Tab-separated table of C-alpha atoms in Angstrom:
chain	number	residue	atom	x	y	z
A	1	UNK	CA	80.359	72.397	114.501
A	2	UNK	CA	80.964	76.064	113.666
A	3	UNK	CA	83.450	76.848	110.903
A	4	UNK	CA	84.872	80.380	110.800
A	5	UNK	CA	84.626	82.354	107.601
A	6	UNK	CA	87.932	82.045	105.614
A	7	UNK	CA	88.440	85.829	105.822
A	8	UNK	CA	88.315	85.630	109.640
A	9	UNK	CA	91.375	83.303	109.815
A	10	UNK	CA	94.572	85.403	109.842
A	11	UNK	CA	97.060	84.538	107.091
A	12	UNK	CA	100.536	83.415	108.113
A	13	UNK	CA	103.284	85.950	107.481
A	14	UNK	CA	105.541	85.510	104.438
A	15	UNK	CA	108.689	85.847	106.576
A	16	UNK	CA	109.321	85.377	110.305
A	17	UNK	CA	112.568	85.229	112.245
A	18	UNK	CA	113.845	84.921	115.749
A	19	UNK	CA	116.286	83.003	117.930
A	20	UNK	CA	115.784	79.764	119.757
A	21	UNK	CA	117.720	77.614	122.175
A	22	UNK	CA	117.152	73.929	121.701
A	23	UNK	CA	118.258	70.949	123.757
A	24	UNK	CA	117.595	67.349	122.895
A	25	UNK	CA	118.932	64.112	121.517
A	26	UNK	CA	119.963	63.506	117.945
A	27	UNK	CA	121.088	60.317	116.193
A	28	UNK	CA	124.878	60.089	115.790
A	29	UNK	CA	124.360	59.554	112.063
A	30	UNK	CA	121.382	58.589	109.863
A	31	UNK	CA	119.952	55.188	110.942
A	32	UNK	CA	122.123	55.079	114.083
A	33	UNK	CA	120.680	53.549	117.241
A	34	UNK	CA	123.022	55.657	119.396
A	35	UNK	CA	122.242	59.264	120.259
A	36	UNK	CA	123.997	62.278	121.698
A	37	UNK	CA	122.561	65.207	123.605
A	38	UNK	CA	123.111	68.615	122.115
A	39	UNK	CA	122.305	72.178	123.128
A	40	UNK	CA	122.233	74.534	120.197
A	41	UNK	CA	121.398	78.226	119.937
A	42	UNK	CA	120.204	78.969	116.440
A	43	UNK	CA	118.335	81.531	114.392
A	44	UNK	CA	114.770	80.569	113.539
A	45	UNK	CA	113.722	81.451	110.015
A	46	UNK	CA	110.340	80.765	108.514
A	47	UNK	CA	109.758	81.732	104.883
A	48	UNK	CA	106.552	80.893	103.045
A	49	UNK	CA	107.268	81.930	99.475
A	50	UNK	CA	105.581	80.484	96.446
A	51	UNK	CA	108.564	78.318	95.393
A	52	UNK	CA	110.979	78.319	98.347
A	53	UNK	CA	109.544	77.444	101.746
A	54	UNK	CA	111.113	76.861	105.140
A	55	UNK	CA	108.875	76.299	108.160
A	56	UNK	CA	108.094	73.953	111.027
A	57	UNK	CA	105.656	71.885	108.955
A	58	UNK	CA	107.873	70.216	106.326
A	59	UNK	CA	111.348	71.727	106.814
A	60	UNK	CA	113.122	73.505	103.963
A	61	UNK	CA	112.103	72.697	100.422
A	62	UNK	CA	111.948	74.085	96.901
A	63	UNK	CA	108.475	73.393	95.494
A	64	UNK	CA	108.464	72.184	91.908
A	65	UNK	CA	104.814	71.041	91.655
A	66	UNK	CA	102.082	71.620	94.201
A	67	UNK	CA	98.422	70.716	93.882
A	68	UNK	CA	95.782	69.941	96.497
A	69	UNK	CA	96.861	66.291	96.855
A	70	UNK	CA	100.339	66.185	95.301
A	71	UNK	CA	103.610	67.872	96.285
A	72	UNK	CA	106.842	67.343	94.377
A	73	UNK	CA	109.793	69.213	95.817
A	74	UNK	CA	113.504	69.219	96.581
A	75	UNK	CA	114.192	68.871	100.286
A	76	UNK	CA	117.327	69.433	102.356
A	77	UNK	CA	118.724	67.803	105.502
A	78	UNK	CA	121.957	66.962	107.248
A	79	UNK	CA	123.700	65.599	110.320
A	80	UNK	CA	126.478	66.538	112.712
A	81	UNK	CA	129.945	64.904	112.695
A	82	UNK	CA	130.358	61.688	114.705
A	83	UNK	CA	133.253	60.815	117.020
A	84	UNK	CA	133.926	57.041	116.793
A	85	UNK	CA	135.253	56.994	120.375
A	86	UNK	CA	131.800	57.988	121.650
A	87	UNK	CA	129.838	55.536	119.484
A	88	UNK	CA	130.106	51.788	120.222
A	89	UNK	CA	129.083	50.710	116.703
A	90	UNK	CA	131.846	52.826	115.128
A	91	UNK	CA	134.751	51.977	117.508
A	92	UNK	CA	137.973	51.754	115.502
A	93	UNK	CA	136.418	53.332	112.403
A	94	UNK	CA	137.192	56.756	110.979
A	95	UNK	CA	135.161	59.738	112.172
A	96	UNK	CA	132.172	60.790	110.097
A	97	UNK	CA	132.115	64.369	108.821
A	98	UNK	CA	129.090	66.596	108.448
A	99	UNK	CA	126.565	65.239	105.973
A	100	UNK	CA	124.263	67.137	103.659
A	101	UNK	CA	121.208	65.561	102.091
A	102	UNK	CA	119.507	66.956	99.011
A	103	UNK	CA	116.966	65.129	96.955
A	104	UNK	CA	113.546	64.990	95.362
A	105	UNK	CA	110.481	64.200	97.434
A	106	UNK	CA	106.997	63.270	96.260
A	107	UNK	CA	104.088	63.477	98.703
A	108	UNK	CA	100.656	62.271	97.640
A	109	UNK	CA	97.820	62.747	100.113
A	110	UNK	CA	94.931	60.286	99.850
A	111	UNK	CA	92.924	62.428	102.264
A	112	UNK	CA	93.627	65.742	103.975
A	113	UNK	CA	91.504	67.138	106.779
A	114	UNK	CA	91.408	70.910	106.705
């Protein structure tokens, strides 16, 4: 097993951007067992700052405490509006608006392979 010298591994850039076109299924609302297909063009932004980070590893978060085994941060999430006429479980109920999730998150790693 040959391990490269740490200086030989290129560092990830602080900031990257681009555009992407995604297509897939997404839950109608959190914990829903019904899904809808969506095609969405969107900007792709990856920022790896010391406190604020947004990437494909853990989403967008504001790091409050970070050690080798412990991460405590604020994370963000959300969902699209739901049409009750297209969701069997919500027939006859009011439509759901956009949702935004913001909250603390604690991750403790018992073991991390590097």
